Amino acid sequence: MSINHLRHIINGESIKGTCERDFDIYNPAIGEVTTKITGASASDTAKAIAVANEKFGEWSKVTPSKRAQIMFNYRELIIKHTDELAELISKEHGKTLADAVGEVGRGLEVVEYCTSINNHLKSDFTADVSTGIDSYNLRQPLGVCTGIVPFNFPAMVPMWMYVVAIACGNTFVLKLSEKVPSCGLRLTELMHEAGLPNGVLNTIVGDKEAVDEILSNEHVKAVSFVGSTPVGEYIYQEGCRHNKRVQALCGAKNHMIVMPDADLEQSTDAIIGAAYGSAGERCMAISVVVAVGDETADRLIESLSPIIKSLKIGAYNEAGVEMGPVISKESQQKILSYVDAGVKAGAKLVVDGTSVSENSEGFFIGGCLFDNVTSDMSIYTDEIFGPVLCIVRVSTYDEALTLVSDHEYGNGTAIFTRDGDTARHFTSHVQVGMVGVNVPIPVPVAMHSFGGWKRSLFGSSGTHGMEGIRFYTQLKTVTSRWPSGIRKGAEFHFSSGKDV
Ligand code: NAD
């Protein structure tokens, strides 16, 4: 098989990296390297940042309407190239084509949101805060913004970042995941085709060396990160130490509470899609079901088990495939070791999909289901990021609520019930950032904002929606008076609107 060689895109040009490390990119369904790239070194990264810094003055003066026009063009191009983008995602990530098409669609929503960037940047104006004096706000871009992204959403997560930042008038350096770079590079080419001037979006592929340059470079004003919690915590602390604005969206352990009155069929379908879709490699995947009452747990296990055993596992381009491989051999081994740890800790492995991993060169693992999981087990405390679902049995709703709220992660959660009072109590009291009521993966649409709580997000801003606009802009408040106002002489006291 011939190997495809990729290059970085800096100032609209295709550039070979100068890092000492080459990255191998696999097709995880066959376990083979299909693509390679020489990583971006610290100096390549500094060059991308310097270009973005140089272009900022010009780009920030382009009117929001003209920037929106580019987003309209970009929208058309993404729609036209959706199948191609989805194939690039699936080939390197392993998720099914239908799932990859869905991911491109979620990224597209952000582009659509930014076609009306004028609307989101409009400001407040107050006439006559004092006699002849008006006050108003401006939302202005920051300068060079940057994005460091994970492997599991090669299109959607980068689009949460650069699309909003650029629409707000910033320039951008995007550091793609070294495991799945092809789609992000192609999206960058399409952005240029849409009319974006060279140097506004610069896309590199690198590891810690590139990230450390981003975190310490004096021209970088903001860092957006999505990835695992230990790396996110490091990025948040280092970025803040260098006085950058930082948002770091991190790991998760998402619980779904199933109340005794929940619709069993609806709950079963929801759990299957949310736990095993994308092989469990979603930050909003359901990895814990909290069953309220033994009868609820028994009924769920009875309905879930045959479906999990019959999941069609295979490569993204096989007909009818429901679940693909996980991203790498290391990831597969890590997931298998968690299953082992769960059994040793005393949880009951009701469905054991581990043997699937023995029958292929690809990084496959079958769906696993644990019952009788307790909160001290590593399969409960840790993010496994694979197709492993834990059932925790509790007796009451209050116990379920406490369990969810006490977990160190607080990304997403859901409750399945027919009772409005319980649902309302849950949505108001649970200590988690994104909550679903009979919706298993409550990923907010682009006009709302995405972000977790606790160790699922460091910093105070989520992505897209108004949170995203606020993150990529700074507020300026102007108080203005024109010479025709009344002359009162110098004022030595601190004046207020009540003064004439
Ligand atoms: P990761 O933390 O390994 O990598 C994320 C990014 O950080 C990559 O670009 C990588 O190159 C870089 N990186 C890795 N190690 C680094 C280091 N030591 N120093 C500096 N940079 C480093 O995450 P991943 O495995 O690519 O993605 C999976 C994780 O992302 C999961 O934990 C998942 O929950 C999380 N995630 C969170 C969200 C969210 O919105 N909360 C969304 C998607 C994924």
Coordinates of C-alpha atoms and ligand atoms in Angstrom, one line a residue:
M1 CA 0.0 0.0 0.0
S2 CA 1.4 3.4 -0.9
I3 CA 1.8 5.8 2.0
N4 CA 0.2 9.3 1.8
H5 CA 2.5 12.1 3.0
L6 CA 0.9 15.2 4.6
R7 CA 2.2 18.7 5.1
H8 CA 1.3 21.6 7.3
I9 CA -0.5 24.7 6.0
I10 CA 1.1 28.0 7.0
N11 CA 0.2 31.3 5.2
G12 CA -1.7 29.3 2.7
E13 CA 1.3 27.3 1.7
S14 CA 2.0 23.6 2.1
I15 CA 5.0 23.3 4.4
K16 CA 7.1 20.3 5.4
G17 CA 7.6 20.1 9.2
T18 CA 11.1 20.2 10.8
C19 CA 10.3 18.3 14.0
E20 CA 12.5 15.3 14.7
R21 CA 9.5 13.1 15.0
D22 CA 7.4 11.6 12.1
F23 CA 3.9 10.7 13.0
D24 CA 2.3 7.4 11.7
I25 CA -1.4 7.7 11.0
Y26 CA -3.3 4.4 11.0
N27 CA -6.4 3.0 9.5
P28 CA -7.5 1.5 12.8
A29 CA -9.8 -1.0 11.0
I30 CA -6.9 -2.8 9.4
G31 CA -4.2 -1.8 11.9
E32 CA -1.9 -0.4 9.2
V33 CA -0.1 2.9 8.7
T34 CA -1.7 4.7 5.7
T35 CA -0.3 8.2 6.1
K36 CA 2.7 10.0 7.6
I37 CA 3.6 13.5 8.5
T38 CA 6.8 15.0 9.9
G39 CA 5.6 17.0 12.9
A40 CA 5.7 20.7 13.4
S41 CA 8.7 21.7 15.5
A42 CA 8.7 24.7 18.0
S43 CA 10.2 26.9 15.2
D44 CA 7.5 25.8 12.7
T45 CA 4.9 26.6 15.3
A46 CA 6.5 30.0 16.0
K47 CA 6.4 30.7 12.3
A48 CA 2.7 29.9 12.1
I49 CA 2.1 32.2 15.0
A50 CA 4.2 35.0 13.5
V51 CA 2.2 34.8 10.3
A52 CA -1.1 34.9 12.1
N53 CA 0.2 37.9 14.2
E54 CA 1.2 39.8 11.0
K55 CA -2.2 39.2 9.4
F56 CA -4.2 40.2 12.4
G57 CA -4.3 43.9 11.7
E58 CA -5.6 43.5 8.2
W59 CA -8.1 40.7 9.0
S60 CA -9.5 42.5 12.1
K61 CA -10.5 45.4 9.8
V62 CA -12.5 43.3 7.4
T63 CA -16.1 44.0 8.2
P64 CA -18.2 41.3 10.0
S65 CA -20.5 41.2 6.9
K66 CA -17.6 40.4 4.6
R67 CA -16.3 37.8 7.1
A68 CA -19.9 36.3 7.2
Q69 CA -19.8 36.1 3.4
I70 CA -16.8 33.8 3.6
M71 CA -18.8 31.6 6.0
F72 CA -21.6 31.4 3.5
N73 CA -19.2 30.2 0.9
Y74 CA -17.6 27.8 3.4
R75 CA -21.0 26.4 4.2
E76 CA -21.6 25.5 0.5
L77 CA -18.2 23.9 0.2
I78 CA -18.6 21.8 3.3
I79 CA -22.0 20.6 2.0
K80 CA -20.5 19.8 -1.4
H81 CA -17.6 17.9 0.2
T82 CA -19.4 16.2 3.1
D83 CA -18.8 12.6 1.8
E84 CA -15.1 13.3 1.1
L85 CA -14.6 14.8 4.6
A86 CA -16.5 12.0 6.3
E87 CA -14.4 9.4 4.5
L88 CA -11.2 11.2 5.7
I89 CA -12.6 11.1 9.3
S90 CA -13.6 7.4 9.2
K91 CA -10.4 6.2 7.6
E92 CA -8.3 7.6 10.4
H93 CA -10.7 7.5 13.3
G94 CA -12.6 4.3 12.6
K95 CA -16.1 5.6 13.2
T96 CA -18.9 4.6 10.8
L97 CA -19.5 6.8 7.7
A98 CA -23.0 7.7 9.0
D99 CA -21.4 8.9 12.3
A100 CA -18.8 10.9 10.4
V101 CA -21.4 12.5 8.2
G102 CA -23.3 13.5 11.4
E103 CA -20.1 15.0 12.9
V104 CA -19.5 17.1 9.8
G105 CA -23.1 18.2 10.1
R106 CA -22.5 19.4 13.7
G107 CA -19.4 21.4 12.6
L108 CA -21.5 22.8 9.8
E109 CA -24.0 24.2 12.3
V110 CA -21.2 26.3 13.8
V111 CA -20.5 27.7 10.3
E112 CA -24.2 28.5 9.9
Y113 CA -24.2 30.2 13.3
C114 CA -21.3 32.4 12.2
T115 CA -23.0 33.4 8.9
S116 CA -24.9 35.8 11.2
I117 CA -21.8 37.0 13.1
N118 CA -23.0 40.6 12.8
N119 CA -26.0 39.8 14.9
H120 CA -23.8 38.2 17.6
L121 CA -21.3 41.0 17.7
K122 CA -23.9 43.8 18.0
S123 CA -23.6 45.8 21.1
D124 CA -25.6 47.7 23.8
F125 CA -26.0 51.4 23.4
T126 CA -27.4 53.7 26.1
A127 CA -28.2 57.3 25.2
D128 CA -27.9 60.0 27.8
V129 CA -26.3 58.2 30.7
S130 CA -25.7 61.7 31.8
T131 CA -26.6 65.0 30.0
G132 CA -25.2 64.8 26.5
I133 CA -23.2 61.7 27.3
D134 CA -23.8 58.2 25.7
S135 CA -22.3 54.9 26.6
Y136 CA -21.9 51.8 24.4
N137 CA -20.0 48.5 24.2
L138 CA -17.7 47.2 21.4
R139 CA -16.8 43.5 21.1
Q140 CA -13.4 43.4 19.6
P141 CA -11.2 40.5 18.5
L142 CA -8.2 39.5 20.6
G143 CA -5.4 38.8 18.1
V144 CA -3.8 35.4 17.5
C145 CA -6.0 32.6 18.9
T146 CA -5.1 28.9 18.9
G147 CA -6.7 25.5 19.1
I148 CA -5.3 22.2 20.4
V149 CA -7.7 19.4 19.5
P150 CA -8.3 15.7 20.3
F151 CA -8.5 12.6 18.0
N152 CA -12.2 11.8 18.5
F153 CA -13.9 14.6 16.5
P154 CA -11.5 15.5 13.7
A155 CA -13.9 18.0 12.1
M156 CA -16.4 19.1 14.7
V157 CA -14.1 20.1 17.5
P158 CA -11.7 22.2 15.4
M159 CA -14.8 23.9 13.9
W160 CA -16.0 24.8 17.4
M161 CA -12.8 26.9 17.6
Y162 CA -11.4 28.4 14.4
V163 CA -14.8 29.1 12.7
V164 CA -16.0 31.3 15.7
A165 CA -12.6 32.9 16.3
I166 CA -12.1 33.9 12.7
A167 CA -15.7 35.1 12.3
C168 CA -15.0 37.4 15.3
G169 CA -12.0 38.9 13.5
N170 CA -9.1 36.9 15.0
T171 CA -6.4 35.0 13.2
F172 CA -5.8 31.4 14.2
V173 CA -3.3 28.6 14.6
L174 CA -4.9 25.2 14.7
K175 CA -2.8 22.3 16.1
L176 CA -4.4 19.1 14.9
S177 CA -4.2 15.7 16.6
E178 CA -1.3 13.7 15.3
K179 CA -3.6 10.7 15.1
V180 CA -6.3 12.1 12.7
P181 CA -4.9 15.1 10.8
S182 CA -6.3 14.7 7.2
C183 CA -9.8 16.1 7.7
G184 CA -8.6 19.2 9.5
L185 CA -6.1 19.9 6.8
R186 CA -8.7 19.5 4.1
L187 CA -11.1 21.8 6.0
T188 CA -8.3 24.4 6.0
E189 CA -7.9 24.1 2.2
L190 CA -11.7 24.6 1.8
M191 CA -11.6 27.7 4.0
H192 CA -9.1 29.2 1.6
E193 CA -11.3 28.1 -1.3
A194 CA -14.1 30.0 0.4
G195 CA -12.1 33.2 0.2
L196 CA -10.2 33.4 3.5
P197 CA -7.0 35.3 3.0
N198 CA -3.7 33.4 3.5
G199 CA -2.3 33.5 7.0
V200 CA -5.6 33.9 8.8
L201 CA -5.9 30.2 9.5
N202 CA -2.7 28.3 9.8
T203 CA -2.9 24.5 10.5
I204 CA -0.1 22.4 11.9
V205 CA 0.2 18.8 13.2
G206 CA 2.4 18.3 16.2
D207 CA 2.9 17.1 19.8
K208 CA 4.0 18.6 23.1
E209 CA 6.8 20.5 21.4
A210 CA 4.3 22.5 19.3
V211 CA 1.9 22.8 22.2
D212 CA 4.6 24.2 24.5
E213 CA 5.5 26.9 21.9
I214 CA 1.8 27.9 21.7
L215 CA 1.6 28.2 25.4
S216 CA 4.6 30.4 25.8
N217 CA 4.7 32.4 22.6
E218 CA 4.1 36.1 23.4
H219 CA 1.8 36.7 20.4
V220 CA -0.7 34.1 21.4
K221 CA -3.7 35.7 23.1
A222 CA -6.0 32.7 23.6
V223 CA -5.8 29.0 23.8
S224 CA -8.7 26.6 23.3
F225 CA -8.1 23.0 24.2
V226 CA -10.2 19.9 24.0
G227 CA -8.8 16.6 25.2
S228 CA -8.0 14.5 28.3
T229 CA -8.1 16.0 31.8
P230 CA -4.4 15.6 32.7
V231 CA -3.2 17.3 29.5
G232 CA -6.0 19.9 29.8
E233 CA -5.0 20.8 33.4
Y234 CA -1.4 21.3 32.3
I235 CA -2.5 23.5 29.4
Y236 CA -4.7 25.6 31.5
Q237 CA -2.1 26.1 34.2
E238 CA 0.8 26.8 31.7
G239 CA -1.4 29.1 29.5
C240 CA -2.6 31.1 32.5
R241 CA 1.0 31.3 33.8
H242 CA 1.8 33.0 30.5
N243 CA -1.2 35.3 30.8
K244 CA -3.3 33.8 28.1
R245 CA -7.0 33.4 28.0
V246 CA -7.6 29.6 28.3
Q247 CA -10.5 27.3 27.9
A248 CA -9.8 23.6 28.4
L249 CA -12.6 21.1 27.8
C250 CA -11.6 17.8 29.2
G251 CA -12.5 14.2 30.1
A252 CA -15.8 12.8 31.2
K253 CA -17.8 10.0 32.9
N254 CA -21.4 10.6 31.8
H255 CA -24.1 9.0 33.9
M256 CA -27.7 8.2 32.7
I257 CA -30.2 7.7 35.5
V258 CA -33.1 5.4 34.6
M259 CA -36.1 5.8 36.9
P260 CA -38.5 2.9 37.5
D261 CA -41.2 4.8 35.4
A262 CA -39.0 5.3 32.4
D263 CA -40.0 3.9 29.0
L264 CA -37.9 0.7 28.8
E265 CA -37.7 0.5 25.0
Q266 CA -36.8 4.2 24.7
S267 CA -34.2 3.9 27.4
T268 CA -32.7 0.7 25.8
D269 CA -32.3 2.3 22.4
A270 CA -30.8 5.5 24.0
I271 CA -28.3 3.5 26.0
I272 CA -27.1 1.4 23.1
G273 CA -26.5 4.4 20.8
A274 CA -25.0 6.6 23.5
A275 CA -22.7 3.9 25.0
Y276 CA -21.5 2.0 22.0
G277 CA -21.9 4.6 19.1
S278 CA -18.4 5.6 17.9
A279 CA -17.1 2.7 20.1
G280 CA -17.6 4.8 23.2
E281 CA -15.0 7.3 22.1
R282 CA -17.2 10.4 22.6
C283 CA -16.7 12.8 25.5
M284 CA -20.5 12.7 25.8
A285 CA -20.8 8.9 25.6
I286 CA -22.9 7.3 28.4
S287 CA -20.5 5.1 30.3
V288 CA -22.6 4.6 33.5
V289 CA -26.2 3.7 33.8
V290 CA -27.6 4.4 37.3
A291 CA -30.6 2.1 37.6
V292 CA -33.1 3.1 40.3
G293 CA -34.4 -0.1 41.9
D294 CA -33.3 -3.7 41.2
E295 CA -36.3 -4.3 39.0
T296 CA -35.2 -1.5 36.7
A297 CA -31.7 -2.9 36.5
D298 CA -32.8 -6.4 35.8
R299 CA -35.2 -5.3 33.0
L300 CA -32.5 -3.1 31.4
I301 CA -29.9 -5.9 31.5
E302 CA -32.4 -8.3 29.9
S303 CA -33.2 -5.8 27.1
L304 CA -29.6 -4.5 26.5
S305 CA -27.6 -7.8 26.6
P306 CA -28.9 -9.4 23.3
I307 CA -28.5 -6.1 21.4
I308 CA -24.9 -5.6 22.7
K309 CA -24.0 -9.2 21.7
S310 CA -25.3 -8.7 18.2
L311 CA -23.7 -5.3 17.4
K312 CA -22.3 -5.4 13.9
I313 CA -18.7 -4.5 14.4
G314 CA -16.4 -3.7 11.4
A315 CA -14.7 -1.2 9.2
Y316 CA -16.5 2.1 8.4
N317 CA -17.1 1.0 4.7
E318 CA -18.7 -2.4 5.5
A319 CA -22.4 -2.5 4.9
G320 CA -24.6 -2.3 8.0
V321 CA -21.7 -1.7 10.4
E322 CA -22.8 -0.2 13.7
M323 CA -19.5 0.0 15.6
G324 CA -15.9 0.5 14.3
P325 CA -12.6 0.0 16.0
V326 CA -11.0 2.1 18.7
I327 CA -8.2 4.5 17.7
S328 CA -5.0 2.6 18.5
K329 CA -3.5 -0.6 19.7
E330 CA -2.5 1.2 23.0
S331 CA -6.1 2.3 23.4
Q332 CA -7.4 -1.2 22.8
Q333 CA -5.0 -2.7 25.4
K334 CA -5.9 0.0 27.9
I335 CA -9.6 -0.8 27.5
L336 CA -9.0 -4.5 27.9
S337 CA -7.0 -3.9 31.0
Y338 CA -9.9 -2.0 32.5
V339 CA -12.3 -4.9 31.8
D340 CA -9.8 -7.1 33.6
A341 CA -9.7 -4.7 36.5
G342 CA -13.5 -4.6 36.7
V343 CA -13.7 -8.4 36.9
K344 CA -11.0 -8.6 39.5
A345 CA -12.8 -5.9 41.6
G346 CA -15.9 -8.0 41.7
A347 CA -18.2 -6.4 39.1
K348 CA -20.3 -8.9 37.0
L349 CA -19.3 -9.0 33.4
V350 CA -22.7 -9.7 31.8
V351 CA -21.6 -9.2 28.2
D352 CA -17.9 -9.9 27.4
G353 CA -16.9 -8.5 24.0
T354 CA -13.1 -8.8 24.6
S355 CA -12.6 -11.8 22.4
V356 CA -13.4 -9.7 19.3
S357 CA -10.0 -8.1 19.8
E358 CA -8.2 -11.4 19.2
N359 CA -9.7 -12.0 15.7
S360 CA -8.4 -9.1 13.7
E361 CA -5.4 -7.0 12.9
G362 CA -7.7 -3.9 13.4
F363 CA -8.1 -2.3 16.8
F364 CA -11.5 -3.8 17.5
I365 CA -13.1 -4.6 20.8
G366 CA -16.7 -5.8 21.3
G367 CA -19.3 -4.2 23.5
C368 CA -18.9 -5.0 27.2
L369 CA -21.5 -4.6 29.9
F370 CA -20.9 -4.7 33.7
D371 CA -23.5 -5.1 36.4
N372 CA -23.1 -4.5 40.1
V373 CA -20.5 -1.8 39.7
T374 CA -19.6 0.2 42.8
S375 CA -18.2 3.7 43.1
D376 CA -14.8 2.6 44.3
M377 CA -14.0 0.5 41.2
S378 CA -11.6 1.9 38.6
I379 CA -14.2 1.1 35.8
Y380 CA -16.5 3.5 37.6
T381 CA -14.0 6.3 38.6
D382 CA -11.9 6.5 35.4
E383 CA -12.8 7.5 31.8
I384 CA -12.3 4.3 29.9
F385 CA -13.1 5.8 26.4
G386 CA -14.2 2.6 24.9
P387 CA -17.3 0.4 24.5
V388 CA -17.6 -0.5 28.1
L389 CA -20.8 0.3 30.0
C390 CA -21.2 0.0 33.8
I391 CA -24.5 -0.4 35.6
V392 CA -24.7 0.9 39.1
R393 CA -27.7 -0.2 41.2
V394 CA -29.2 2.3 43.7
S395 CA -32.5 2.3 45.6
T396 CA -33.6 5.9 45.4
Y397 CA -33.5 8.9 43.1
D398 CA -31.7 10.9 45.9
E399 CA -28.9 8.3 45.9
A400 CA -28.7 8.5 42.1
L401 CA -28.5 12.3 42.2
T402 CA -25.7 12.2 44.8
L403 CA -23.7 9.7 42.9
V404 CA -23.8 11.7 39.6
S405 CA -23.0 15.0 41.4
D406 CA -20.2 13.5 43.5
H407 CA -18.2 12.2 40.5
E408 CA -15.1 14.3 39.7
Y409 CA -16.2 14.8 36.1
G410 CA -19.2 16.9 35.2
N411 CA -19.5 16.9 31.4
G412 CA -22.9 15.4 30.5
T413 CA -25.7 13.5 32.2
A414 CA -29.2 12.4 31.4
I415 CA -32.3 11.2 33.3
F416 CA -35.0 8.9 31.8
T417 CA -38.3 9.3 33.5
R418 CA -42.0 10.2 32.7
D419 CA -42.2 12.3 35.9
G420 CA -41.9 16.0 35.3
D421 CA -41.2 16.8 39.0
T422 CA -38.2 14.4 39.1
A423 CA -36.8 15.7 35.9
R424 CA -37.1 19.3 37.0
H425 CA -35.5 18.6 40.3
F426 CA -32.7 16.8 38.5
T427 CA -32.0 19.6 36.0
S428 CA -31.9 22.2 38.8
H429 CA -29.7 20.3 41.3
V430 CA -27.3 18.0 39.4
Q431 CA -23.7 19.2 39.4
V432 CA -23.0 18.7 35.7
G433 CA -22.7 21.1 32.8
M434 CA -25.0 19.5 30.1
V435 CA -28.2 17.7 31.1
G436 CA -30.6 15.6 29.0
V437 CA -34.2 14.7 29.9
N438 CA -35.0 11.6 28.0
V439 CA -32.1 12.7 25.7
P440 CA -29.0 10.5 26.2
I441 CA -26.3 12.7 24.6
P442 CA -27.4 16.3 25.2
V443 CA -24.8 18.0 23.0
P444 CA -26.0 21.6 22.6
V445 CA -26.6 22.9 19.1
A446 CA -24.4 25.7 17.8
M447 CA -26.5 28.6 19.0
H448 CA -26.2 27.3 22.6
S449 CA -22.8 26.6 24.3
F450 CA -21.0 23.4 25.0
G451 CA -19.1 22.9 28.2
G452 CA -18.9 20.7 31.3
W453 CA -18.3 21.4 35.0
K454 CA -15.7 20.4 37.6
R455 CA -12.7 18.5 36.1
S456 CA -14.4 18.4 32.7
L457 CA -13.6 22.0 32.0
F458 CA -10.9 24.4 33.2
G459 CA -11.6 28.0 32.7
S460 CA -14.9 29.7 32.6
S461 CA -16.1 29.6 29.0
G462 CA -17.7 26.8 26.9
T463 CA -17.5 26.7 23.1
H464 CA -19.7 28.2 20.4
G465 CA -23.0 30.1 21.1
M466 CA -22.5 33.3 23.1
E467 CA -19.9 31.7 25.3
G468 CA -17.7 31.1 22.2
I469 CA -18.2 34.7 21.0
R470 CA -17.3 36.1 24.4
F471 CA -14.2 33.9 24.6
Y472 CA -12.9 35.1 21.3
T473 CA -13.6 38.8 21.9
Q474 CA -12.9 41.5 24.5
L475 CA -15.3 44.0 25.6
K476 CA -14.6 47.7 25.3
T477 CA -17.0 50.2 26.9
V478 CA -17.0 53.7 25.5
T479 CA -18.5 56.8 27.2
S480 CA -18.7 59.7 24.8
R481 CA -19.7 63.4 24.9
W482 CA -19.7 65.8 22.0
P483 CA -18.6 69.4 22.3
S484 CA -22.1 70.8 22.0
G485 CA -22.8 69.6 25.6
I486 CA -23.2 72.1 28.4
R487 CA -20.0 73.6 29.8
K488 CA -19.8 73.0 33.5
G489 CA -16.2 73.6 34.3
A490 CA -13.8 71.0 35.9
E491 CA -15.4 68.4 38.1
F492 CA -13.4 67.1 41.0
H493 CA -15.9 64.7 42.4
F494 CA -16.7 61.2 41.0
S495 CA -19.8 62.0 38.8
S496 CA -22.8 59.8 38.2
G497 CA -25.7 59.7 35.8
K498 CA -27.8 61.6 38.5
D499 CA -25.6 64.7 38.0
V500 CA -27.1 67.1 35.5
Ligands
NAD1 P1 -5.2 14.0 24.5 O1 -5.3 14.8 25.8 O2 -4.3 12.8 24.5 O3 -4.8 14.9 23.3 C1 -5.4 16.1 23.0 C2 -4.5 17.1 22.4 O4 -3.4 17.4 23.3 C3 -3.8 16.5 21.1 O5 -3.7 17.6 20.1 C4 -2.4 16.1 21.5 O6 -1.5 16.2 20.5 C5 -2.1 17.1 22.7 N1 -1.3 16.5 23.7 C6 -1.3 15.2 24.1 N2 -0.4 15.0 25.1 C7 0.2 16.2 25.4 C8 1.1 16.7 26.3 N3 1.7 15.9 27.2 N4 1.4 18.0 26.3 C9 0.8 18.9 25.4 N5 -0.1 18.5 24.5 C10 -0.4 17.2 24.5 O7 -6.7 13.5 24.1 P2 -7.2 12.5 23.0 O8 -6.8 11.1 23.4 O9 -6.8 13.0 21.7 O10 -8.8 12.7 23.1 C11 -9.6 12.0 24.0 C12 -9.9 12.9 25.2 O11 -10.5 14.1 24.8 C13 -10.9 12.2 26.1 O12 -10.5 12.4 27.4 C14 -12.2 12.9 25.9 O13 -13.1 12.9 26.9 C15 -11.7 14.3 25.6 N6 -12.7 15.1 24.9 C16 -13.3 16.1 25.6 C17 -14.3 16.8 24.9 C18 -15.1 17.9 25.7 O14 -15.7 18.7 25.0 N7 -15.0 17.9 27.0 C19 -14.6 16.6 23.6 C20 -13.8 15.6 22.9 C21 -12.9 14.9 23.6

